PDB file of C-alpha atoms in Angstrom:
ATOM      1  CA  UNK A 772       0.000   0.000   0.000  1.00  0.00           C
ATOM      2  CA  UNK A 773       2.849   2.385   0.818  1.00  0.00           C
ATOM      3  CA  UNK A 774       4.436   1.635  -2.550  1.00  0.00           C
ATOM      4  CA  UNK A 775       1.137   2.308  -4.313  1.00  0.00           C
ATOM      5  CA  UNK A 776       0.670   5.631  -2.549  1.00  0.00           C
ATOM      6  CA  UNK A 777       4.238   6.717  -3.323  1.00  0.00           C
ATOM      7  CA  UNK A 778       3.782   5.682  -6.961  1.00  0.00           C
ATOM      8  CA  UNK A 779       0.581   7.702  -7.233  1.00  0.00           C
ATOM      9  CA  UNK A 780       2.179  10.806  -5.716  1.00  0.00           C
ATOM     10  CA  UNK A 781       5.221  10.581  -7.971  1.00  0.00           C
ATOM     11  CA  UNK A 782       3.166   9.966 -11.115  1.00  0.00           C
ATOM     12  CA  UNK A 783       0.795  12.832 -10.373  1.00  0.00           C
ATOM     13  CA  UNK A 784       3.087  15.503  -8.977  1.00  0.00           C
ATOM     14  CA  UNK A 785       6.772  14.681  -9.486  1.00  0.00           C
ATOM     15  CA  UNK A 786       8.178  12.510 -12.273  1.00  0.00           C
ATOM     16  CA  UNK A 787       6.596  10.140 -14.767  1.00  0.00           C
ATOM     17  CA  UNK A 788       8.250   7.708 -17.160  1.00  0.00           C
ATOM     18  CA  UNK A 789       7.144   7.534 -20.787  1.00  0.00           C
ATOM     19  CA  UNK A 790       8.082   4.976 -23.452  1.00  0.00           C
ATOM     20  CA  UNK A 791       8.870   6.259 -26.957  1.00  0.00           C
ATOM     21  CA  UNK A 792       7.169   4.148 -29.666  1.00  0.00           C
ATOM     22  CA  UNK A 793       8.354   5.789 -32.888  1.00  0.00           C
ATOM     23  CA  UNK A 794      11.244   7.587 -34.517  1.00  0.00           C
ATOM     24  CA  UNK A 795       9.680  11.029 -34.847  1.00  0.00           C
ATOM     25  CA  UNK A 796      12.048  12.494 -32.212  1.00  0.00           C
ATOM     26  CA  UNK A 797      15.207  10.913 -33.634  1.00  0.00           C
ATOM     27  CA  UNK A 798      18.084  11.567 -33.436  1.00  0.00           C
ATOM     28  CA  UNK A 799      17.536  12.932 -29.950  1.00  0.00           C
ATOM     29  CA  UNK A 800      15.251  10.158 -28.668  1.00  0.00           C
ATOM     30  CA  UNK A 801      15.256   6.652 -30.110  1.00  0.00           C
ATOM     31  CA  UNK A 802      12.487   4.066 -30.395  1.00  0.00           C
ATOM     32  CA  UNK A 803      12.189   2.204 -27.087  1.00  0.00           C
ATOM     33  CA  UNK A 804      13.860   4.897 -24.990  1.00  0.00           C
ATOM     34  CA  UNK A 805      12.291   5.664 -21.633  1.00  0.00           C
ATOM     35  CA  UNK A 806      12.262   9.341 -20.755  1.00  0.00           C
ATOM     36  CA  UNK A 807      11.725  11.020 -17.397  1.00  0.00           C
ATOM     37  CA  UNK A 808       9.203  13.864 -17.447  1.00  0.00           C
ATOM     38  CA  UNK A 809       9.244  16.614 -14.828  1.00  0.00           C
ATOM     39  CA  UNK A 810       5.650  17.178 -13.707  1.00  0.00           C
ATOM     40  CA  UNK A 811       6.559  19.242 -10.636  1.00  0.00           C
ATOM     41  CA  UNK A 812       7.678  22.621 -11.990  1.00  0.00           C
ATOM     42  CA  UNK A 813       4.425  23.328 -13.897  1.00  0.00           C
ATOM     43  CA  UNK A 814       2.656  23.296 -10.536  1.00  0.00           C
ATOM     44  CA  UNK A 815       4.721  26.375  -9.602  1.00  0.00           C
ATOM     45  CA  UNK A 816       3.797  28.293 -12.744  1.00  0.00           C
ATOM     46  CA  UNK A 817       6.804  27.390 -14.905  1.00  0.00           C
ATOM     47  CA  UNK A 818       5.961  27.444 -18.609  1.00  0.00           C
ATOM     48  CA  UNK A 819       7.693  25.595 -21.451  1.00  0.00           C
ATOM     49  CA  UNK A 820      10.612  27.368 -23.095  1.00  0.00           C
ATOM     50  CA  UNK A 821      11.939  27.167 -26.638  1.00  0.00           C
ATOM     51  CA  UNK A 822      14.089  24.105 -27.219  1.00  0.00           C
ATOM     52  CA  UNK A 823      12.568  22.012 -24.440  1.00  0.00           C
ATOM     53  CA  UNK A 824      11.188  18.563 -25.233  1.00  0.00           C
ATOM     54  CA  UNK A 825       7.695  18.357 -23.751  1.00  0.00           C
ATOM     55  CA  UNK A 826       4.954  15.772 -23.306  1.00  0.00           C
ATOM     56  CA  UNK A 827       1.449  17.111 -23.917  1.00  0.00           C
ATOM     57  CA  UNK A 828      -2.130  15.976 -24.274  1.00  0.00           C
ATOM     58  CA  UNK A 829      -3.607  15.673 -27.746  1.00  0.00           C
ATOM     59  CA  UNK A 830      -5.081  19.157 -28.362  1.00  0.00           C
ATOM     60  CA  UNK A 831      -7.728  17.611 -30.589  1.00  0.00           C
ATOM     61  CA  UNK A 832      -7.481  15.733 -33.862  1.00  0.00           C
ATOM     62  CA  UNK A 833      -3.781  14.872 -33.656  1.00  0.00           C
ATOM     63  CA  UNK A 834      -4.302  11.229 -32.653  1.00  0.00           C
ATOM     64  CA  UNK A 835      -6.871   8.594 -33.394  1.00  0.00           C
ATOM     65  CA  UNK A 836      -7.847   6.013 -30.822  1.00  0.00           C
ATOM     66  CA  UNK A 837      -6.929   2.454 -31.829  1.00  0.00           C
ATOM     67  CA  UNK A 838      -8.415   0.703 -28.806  1.00  0.00           C
ATOM     68  CA  UNK A 839     -11.251  -1.788 -29.271  1.00  0.00           C
ATOM     69  CA  UNK A 840     -14.012  -2.575 -26.793  1.00  0.00           C
ATOM     70  CA  UNK A 841     -12.903  -4.221 -23.541  1.00  0.00           C
ATOM     71  CA  UNK A 842     -13.647  -7.915 -23.022  1.00  0.00           C
ATOM     72  CA  UNK A 843     -12.704  -7.856 -19.310  1.00  0.00           C
ATOM     73  CA  UNK A 844     -15.250  -8.878 -16.713  1.00  0.00           C
ATOM     74  CA  UNK A 845     -16.410  -6.390 -14.043  1.00  0.00           C
ATOM     75  CA  UNK A 846     -13.937  -7.582 -11.366  1.00  0.00           C
ATOM     76  CA  UNK A 847     -10.899  -7.539 -13.655  1.00  0.00           C
ATOM     77  CA  UNK A 848     -11.980  -4.214 -15.140  1.00  0.00           C
ATOM     78  CA  UNK A 849     -12.269  -2.654 -11.674  1.00  0.00           C
ATOM     79  CA  UNK A 850      -8.846  -3.986 -10.661  1.00  0.00           C
ATOM     80  CA  UNK A 851      -7.281  -2.586 -13.821  1.00  0.00           C
ATOM     81  CA  UNK A 852      -8.881   0.803 -13.206  1.00  0.00           C
ATOM     82  CA  UNK A 853      -7.292   0.979  -9.757  1.00  0.00           C
ATOM     83  CA  UNK A 854      -3.850   0.032 -11.073  1.00  0.00           C
ATOM     84  CA  UNK A 855      -4.213   2.483 -13.965  1.00  0.00           C
ATOM     85  CA  UNK A 856      -5.119   5.274 -11.544  1.00  0.00           C
ATOM     86  CA  UNK A 857      -1.857   4.845  -9.613  1.00  0.00           C
ATOM     87  CA  UNK A 858       0.225   4.473 -12.768  1.00  0.00           C
ATOM     88  CA  UNK A 859       0.973   0.752 -12.620  1.00  0.00           C
ATOM     89  CA  UNK A 860      -1.013  -0.044 -15.753  1.00  0.00           C
ATOM     90  CA  UNK A 861      -1.471   1.976 -18.949  1.00  0.00           C
ATOM     91  CA  UNK A 862      -4.675   3.829 -19.616  1.00  0.00           C
ATOM     92  CA  UNK A 863      -6.577   3.154 -22.836  1.00  0.00           C
ATOM     93  CA  UNK A 864      -7.767   6.765 -22.837  1.00  0.00           C
ATOM     94  CA  UNK A 865      -4.380   8.495 -22.569  1.00  0.00           C
ATOM     95  CA  UNK A 866      -3.498  10.441 -25.703  1.00  0.00           C
ATOM     96  CA  UNK A 867      -0.078  11.973 -25.134  1.00  0.00           C
ATOM     97  CA  UNK A 868       2.595  13.161 -27.552  1.00  0.00           C
ATOM     98  CA  UNK A 869       6.188  14.310 -27.282  1.00  0.00           C
ATOM     99  CA  UNK A 870       7.731  17.112 -29.373  1.00  0.00           C
ATOM    100  CA  UNK A 871      10.251  19.952 -29.151  1.00  0.00           C
ATOM    101  CA  UNK A 872       9.061  23.508 -28.489  1.00  0.00           C
ATOM    102  CA  UNK A 873      10.170  25.770 -31.347  1.00  0.00           C
ATOM    103  CA  UNK A 874       8.047  28.865 -30.717  1.00  0.00           C
ATOM    104  CA  UNK A 875       6.219  30.332 -27.710  1.00  0.00           C
ATOM    105  CA  UNK A 876       3.523  32.998 -27.518  1.00  0.00           C
ATOM    106  CA  UNK A 877       4.406  36.036 -29.650  1.00  0.00           C
ATOM    107  CA  UNK A 878       7.089  34.268 -31.700  1.00  0.00           C
ATOM    108  CA  UNK A 879       6.990  34.141 -35.490  1.00  0.00           C
ATOM    109  CA  UNK A 880       8.178  30.793 -36.864  1.00  0.00           C
ATOM    110  CA  UNK A 881       8.844  30.518 -40.580  1.00  0.00           C
ATOM    111  CA  UNK A 882      10.328  28.136 -43.101  1.00  0.00           C
ATOM    112  CA  UNK A 883      12.224  28.246 -45.197  1.00  0.00           C
ATOM    113  CA  UNK A 884      14.955  30.837 -45.900  1.00  0.00           C
ATOM    114  CA  UNK A 885      17.328  30.680 -48.880  1.00  0.00           C
ATOM    115  CA  UNK A 886      19.411  28.045 -47.078  1.00  0.00           C
ATOM    116  CA  UNK A 887      16.336  25.987 -46.237  1.00  0.00           C
ATOM    117  CA  UNK A 888      16.407  26.832 -42.518  1.00  0.00           C
ATOM    118  CA  UNK A 889      13.629  27.490 -40.035  1.00  0.00           C
ATOM    119  CA  UNK A 890      13.651  31.086 -38.781  1.00  0.00           C
ATOM    120  CA  UNK A 891      12.509  32.282 -35.377  1.00  0.00           C
ATOM    121  CA  UNK A 892      11.631  35.984 -35.158  1.00  0.00           C
ATOM    122  CA  UNK A 893      13.745  36.487 -38.271  1.00  0.00           C
ATOM    123  CA  UNK A 894      16.778  34.599 -36.888  1.00  0.00           C
ATOM    124  CA  UNK A 895      17.769  31.444 -38.829  1.00  0.00           C
ATOM    125  CA  UNK A 896      18.091  28.454 -36.519  1.00  0.00           C
ATOM    126  CA  UNK A 897      20.988  26.043 -36.259  1.00  0.00           C
ATOM    127  CA  UNK A 898      19.317  22.695 -35.515  1.00  0.00           C
ATOM    128  CA  UNK A 899      21.990  20.058 -34.802  1.00  0.00           C
ATOM    129  CA  UNK A 900      19.387  17.790 -33.189  1.00  0.00           C
ATOM    130  CA  UNK A 901      17.646  16.999 -36.513  1.00  0.00           C
ATOM    131  CA  UNK A 902      17.713  13.420 -37.761  1.00  0.00           C
ATOM    132  CA  UNK A 903      20.420  12.736 -40.309  1.00  0.00           C
ATOM    133  CA  UNK A 904      19.327  13.493 -43.862  1.00  0.00           C
ATOM    134  CA  UNK A 905      16.276  15.503 -42.803  1.00  0.00           C
ATOM    135  CA  UNK A 906      15.814  19.098 -43.958  1.00  0.00           C
ATOM    136  CA  UNK A 907      14.246  21.481 -41.411  1.00  0.00           C
ATOM    137  CA  UNK A 908      10.970  21.175 -43.339  1.00  0.00           C
ATOM    138  CA  UNK A 909       9.856  20.019 -46.755  1.00  0.00           C
ATOM    139  CA  UNK A 910       6.918  22.432 -46.797  1.00  0.00           C
ATOM    140  CA  UNK A 911       6.837  26.192 -46.328  1.00  0.00           C
ATOM    141  CA  UNK A 912       4.920  27.746 -43.465  1.00  0.00           C
ATOM    142  CA  UNK A 913       4.759  30.935 -41.456  1.00  0.00           C
ATOM    143  CA  UNK A 914       2.928  31.400 -38.189  1.00  0.00           C
ATOM    144  CA  UNK A 915       2.767  33.893 -35.359  1.00  0.00           C
ATOM    145  CA  UNK A 916       2.156  31.910 -32.200  1.00  0.00           C
ATOM    146  CA  UNK A 917      -0.737  33.242 -30.088  1.00  0.00           C
ATOM    147  CA  UNK A 918      -0.141  33.959 -26.425  1.00  0.00           C
ATOM    148  CA  UNK A 919      -0.664  30.937 -24.216  1.00  0.00           C
ATOM    149  CA  UNK A 920       0.170  28.511 -27.015  1.00  0.00           C
ATOM    150  CA  UNK A 921       3.228  26.707 -28.441  1.00  0.00           C
ATOM    151  CA  UNK A 922       4.519  25.691 -31.867  1.00  0.00           C
ATOM    152  CA  UNK A 923       6.058  22.206 -31.605  1.00  0.00           C
ATOM    153  CA  UNK A 924       8.005  20.036 -34.042  1.00  0.00           C
ATOM    154  CA  UNK A 925       9.623  16.623 -34.001  1.00  0.00           C
ATOM    155  CA  UNK A 926      13.364  16.246 -34.551  1.00  0.00           C
ATOM    156  CA  UNK A 927      12.785  13.677 -37.316  1.00  0.00           C
ATOM    157  CA  UNK A 928      10.922  16.140 -39.493  1.00  0.00           C
ATOM    158  CA  UNK A 929      10.104  13.760 -42.354  1.00  0.00           C
ATOM    159  CA  UNK A 930       8.011  11.441 -40.134  1.00  0.00           C
ATOM    160  CA  UNK A 931       6.760  13.760 -37.396  1.00  0.00           C
ATOM    161  CA  UNK A 932       3.055  14.682 -37.450  1.00  0.00           C
ATOM    162  CA  UNK A 933       3.711  17.954 -35.648  1.00  0.00           C
ATOM    163  CA  UNK A 934       2.320  21.506 -35.730  1.00  0.00           C
ATOM    164  CA  UNK A 935       2.982  21.811 -39.466  1.00  0.00           C
ATOM    165  CA  UNK A 936       0.428  19.118 -40.299  1.00  0.00           C
ATOM    166  CA  UNK A 937      -2.369  20.421 -38.071  1.00  0.00           C
ATOM    167  CA  UNK A 938      -2.673  24.025 -39.187  1.00  0.00           C
ATOM    168  CA  UNK A 939      -6.245  23.295 -40.268  1.00  0.00           C
ATOM    169  CA  UNK A 940      -7.198  22.040 -36.793  1.00  0.00           C
ATOM    170  CA  UNK A 941      -8.501  24.161 -33.907  1.00  0.00           C
ATOM    171  CA  UNK A 942      -5.497  26.144 -32.690  1.00  0.00           C
ATOM    172  CA  UNK A 943      -4.130  26.188 -36.248  1.00  0.00           C
ATOM    173  CA  UNK A 944      -1.197  23.932 -35.465  1.00  0.00           C
ATOM    174  CA  UNK A 945      -0.341  25.371 -32.056  1.00  0.00           C
ATOM    175  CA  UNK A 946      -0.991  23.615 -28.748  1.00  0.00           C
ATOM    176  CA  UNK A 947      -2.164  25.167 -25.458  1.00  0.00           C
ATOM    177  CA  UNK A 948       0.388  25.623 -22.691  1.00  0.00           C
ATOM    178  CA  UNK A 949      -2.259  24.258 -20.332  1.00  0.00           C
ATOM    179  CA  UNK A 950      -2.093  20.904 -22.137  1.00  0.00           C
ATOM    180  CA  UNK A 951       1.601  20.358 -21.396  1.00  0.00           C
ATOM    181  CA  UNK A 952       2.160  17.614 -18.812  1.00  0.00           C
ATOM    182  CA  UNK A 953       5.825  18.382 -18.266  1.00  0.00           C
ATOM    183  CA  UNK A 954       9.320  18.589 -19.689  1.00  0.00           C
ATOM    184  CA  UNK A 955      11.256  15.485 -20.715  1.00  0.00           C
ATOM    185  CA  UNK A 956      14.598  16.087 -19.022  1.00  0.00           C
ATOM    186  CA  UNK A 957      16.421  12.745 -19.176  1.00  0.00           C
ATOM    187  CA  UNK A 958      16.635   9.463 -21.038  1.00  0.00           C
ATOM    188  CA  UNK A 959      16.643   6.848 -18.261  1.00  0.00           C
ATOM    189  CA  UNK A 960      16.748   3.622 -20.293  1.00  0.00           C
ATOM    190  CA  UNK A 961      18.497   1.752 -21.876  1.00  0.00           C
ATOM    191  CA  UNK A 962      21.644   2.090 -19.722  1.00  0.00           C
ATOM    192  CA  UNK A 963      23.895   2.912 -22.650  1.00  0.00           C
ATOM    193  CA  UNK A 964      21.777   5.947 -23.556  1.00  0.00           C
ATOM    194  CA  UNK A 965      21.248   7.490 -20.125  1.00  0.00           C
ATOM    195  CA  UNK A 966      21.808  11.245 -20.396  1.00  0.00           C
ATOM    196  CA  UNK A 967      20.133  14.595 -19.817  1.00  0.00           C
ATOM    197  CA  UNK A 968      18.147  16.274 -22.585  1.00  0.00           C
ATOM    198  CA  UNK A 969      19.741  19.685 -22.976  1.00  0.00           C
ATOM    199  CA  UNK A 970      18.073  22.825 -24.326  1.00  0.00           C
ATOM    200  CA  UNK A 971      19.803  23.973 -27.554  1.00  0.00           C
ATOM    201  CA  UNK A 972      21.409  27.400 -27.248  1.00  0.00           C
ATOM    202  CA  UNK A 973      20.375  28.220 -30.814  1.00  0.00           C
ATOM    203  CA  UNK A 974      16.751  28.310 -29.651  1.00  0.00           C
ATOM    204  CA  UNK A 975      17.044  29.631 -26.102  1.00  0.00           C
ATOM    205  CA  UNK A 976      19.238  32.578 -27.152  1.00  0.00           C
ATOM    206  CA  UNK A 977      16.821  34.065 -29.715  1.00  0.00           C
ATOM    207  CA  UNK A 978      15.351  37.368 -28.553  1.00  0.00           C
ATOM    208  CA  UNK A 979      11.757  37.384 -27.419  1.00  0.00           C
ATOM    209  CA  UNK A 980       9.195  38.909 -29.746  1.00  0.00           C
ATOM    210  CA  UNK A 981       7.204  41.935 -28.503  1.00  0.00           C
ATOM    211  CA  UNK A 982       4.164  40.867 -26.498  1.00  0.00           C
ATOM    212  CA  UNK A 983       1.006  40.963 -28.594  1.00  0.00           C
ATOM    213  CA  UNK A 984      -2.198  39.172 -29.201  1.00  0.00           C
ATOM    214  CA  UNK A 985      -0.738  36.697 -31.645  1.00  0.00           C
ATOM    215  CA  UNK A 986      -2.077  35.931 -35.091  1.00  0.00           C
ATOM    216  CA  UNK A 987      -3.237  33.095 -37.241  1.00  0.00           C
ATOM    217  CA  UNK A 988      -0.798  31.259 -39.504  1.00  0.00           C
ATOM    218  CA  UNK A 989      -0.055  32.997 -42.783  1.00  0.00           C
ATOM    219  CA  UNK A 990       0.009  29.714 -44.663  1.00  0.00           C
ATOM    220  CA  UNK A 991      -0.974  26.136 -43.970  1.00  0.00           C
ATOM    221  CA  UNK A 992       1.310  23.128 -44.228  1.00  0.00           C
ATOM    222  CA  UNK A 993       0.685  20.812 -47.162  1.00  0.00           C
ATOM    223  CA  UNK A 994       1.401  17.213 -47.934  1.00  0.00           C
ATOM    224  CA  UNK A 995       0.294  13.902 -46.404  1.00  0.00           C
ATOM    225  CA  UNK A 996       0.132  13.736 -42.623  1.00  0.00           C
ATOM    226  CA  UNK A 997       2.581  11.151 -41.219  1.00  0.00           C
ATOM    227  CA  UNK A 998       0.779   8.446 -39.277  1.00  0.00           C
ATOM    228  CA  UNK A 999       1.365   8.341 -35.547  1.00  0.00           C
ATOM    229  CA  UNK A1000       1.984   4.734 -34.370  1.00  0.00           C
ATOM    230  CA  UNK A1001      -0.088   2.895 -31.767  1.00  0.00           C
ATOM    231  CA  UNK A1002       0.770   3.762 -28.190  1.00  0.00           C
ATOM    232  CA  UNK A1003       3.542   1.759 -26.563  1.00  0.00           C
ATOM    233  CA  UNK A1004       3.057   1.078 -22.888  1.00  0.00           C
ATOM    234  CA  UNK A1005       5.523   0.292 -20.156  1.00  0.00           C
ATOM    235  CA  UNK A1006       5.737   0.499 -16.409  1.00  0.00           C
ATOM    236  CA  UNK A1007       6.589   3.127 -13.830  1.00  0.00           C
ATOM    237  CA  UNK A1008      10.371   2.962 -13.584  1.00  0.00           C
ATOM    238  CA  UNK A1009      11.011   5.110 -10.504  1.00  0.00           C
ATOM    239  CA  UNK A1010      10.452   2.541  -7.753  1.00  0.00           C
ATOM    240  CA  UNK A1011      12.358  -0.763  -7.974  1.00  0.00           C
ATOM    241  CA  UNK A1012       9.811  -2.209  -5.558  1.00  0.00           C
ATOM    242  CA  UNK A1013       7.052  -1.703  -8.096  1.00  0.00           C
ATOM    243  CA  UNK A1014       8.872  -2.434 -11.363  1.00  0.00           C
ATOM    244  CA  UNK A1015       9.338  -0.582 -14.589  1.00  0.00           C
ATOM    245  CA  UNK A1016       5.898   0.830 -15.393  1.00  0.00           C
ATOM    246  CA  UNK A1017       5.669   3.847 -17.612  1.00  0.00           C
ATOM    247  CA  UNK A1018       3.029   6.085 -19.093  1.00  0.00           C
ATOM    248  CA  UNK A1019       2.076   6.057 -22.715  1.00  0.00           C
ATOM    249  CA  UNK A1020       3.205   8.643 -25.192  1.00  0.00           C
ATOM    250  CA  UNK A1021       3.216   9.025 -28.909  1.00  0.00           C
ATOM    251  CA  UNK A1022       6.037  10.761 -30.633  1.00  0.00           C
TER     252      UNK A1022
END
């Protein structure tokens, strides 16, 4: 019981583990990596910054549920609901994604300049975290991010169904800050890949745009939307007593 209570507190307020099911955040995060997500600092009013890798709830229309109807009996279903609540089993209803924050409220994000780079408030970005062989974007776009929202992109741009592909959705490709669960700050598994996820200076050093109301995108992304894979579940990996259970996240 003590272990269950501690697991619930950690999952809800402190740190949660998420398993990465696809390559849309390569080369930074690989398929099968387990990342630690800081869920504490948002409780104190901290907001995501440019360059951070964040886990967030589906803002609407980004993911499609692939779960069929349950065949569990009432007793087994109730037991699973309890274990899901404390984080020891995955939830069929969780719809989480992981991406990198490129623009915050007031920023203008645009692609592409003459060298094919993404620009932030007119400053071309150096993006060493991109997957090998990937251009910053294969489609042009320009958006001024409204206040209270974020423009997010995957590091493997050719396969990431990120803000570029949802400019026709509510929010016009941006996601609400309120939907961010926390910042992914470390890869915790496998052992050979354990390291902190740093914030690129090329993004954090760009000057803030003047505070304004924000505006709608000037152009919408085109091309087929990459398919997000089915959720991969694991176990919470903080307490050895409990095991390695993790939350679900799509990349």
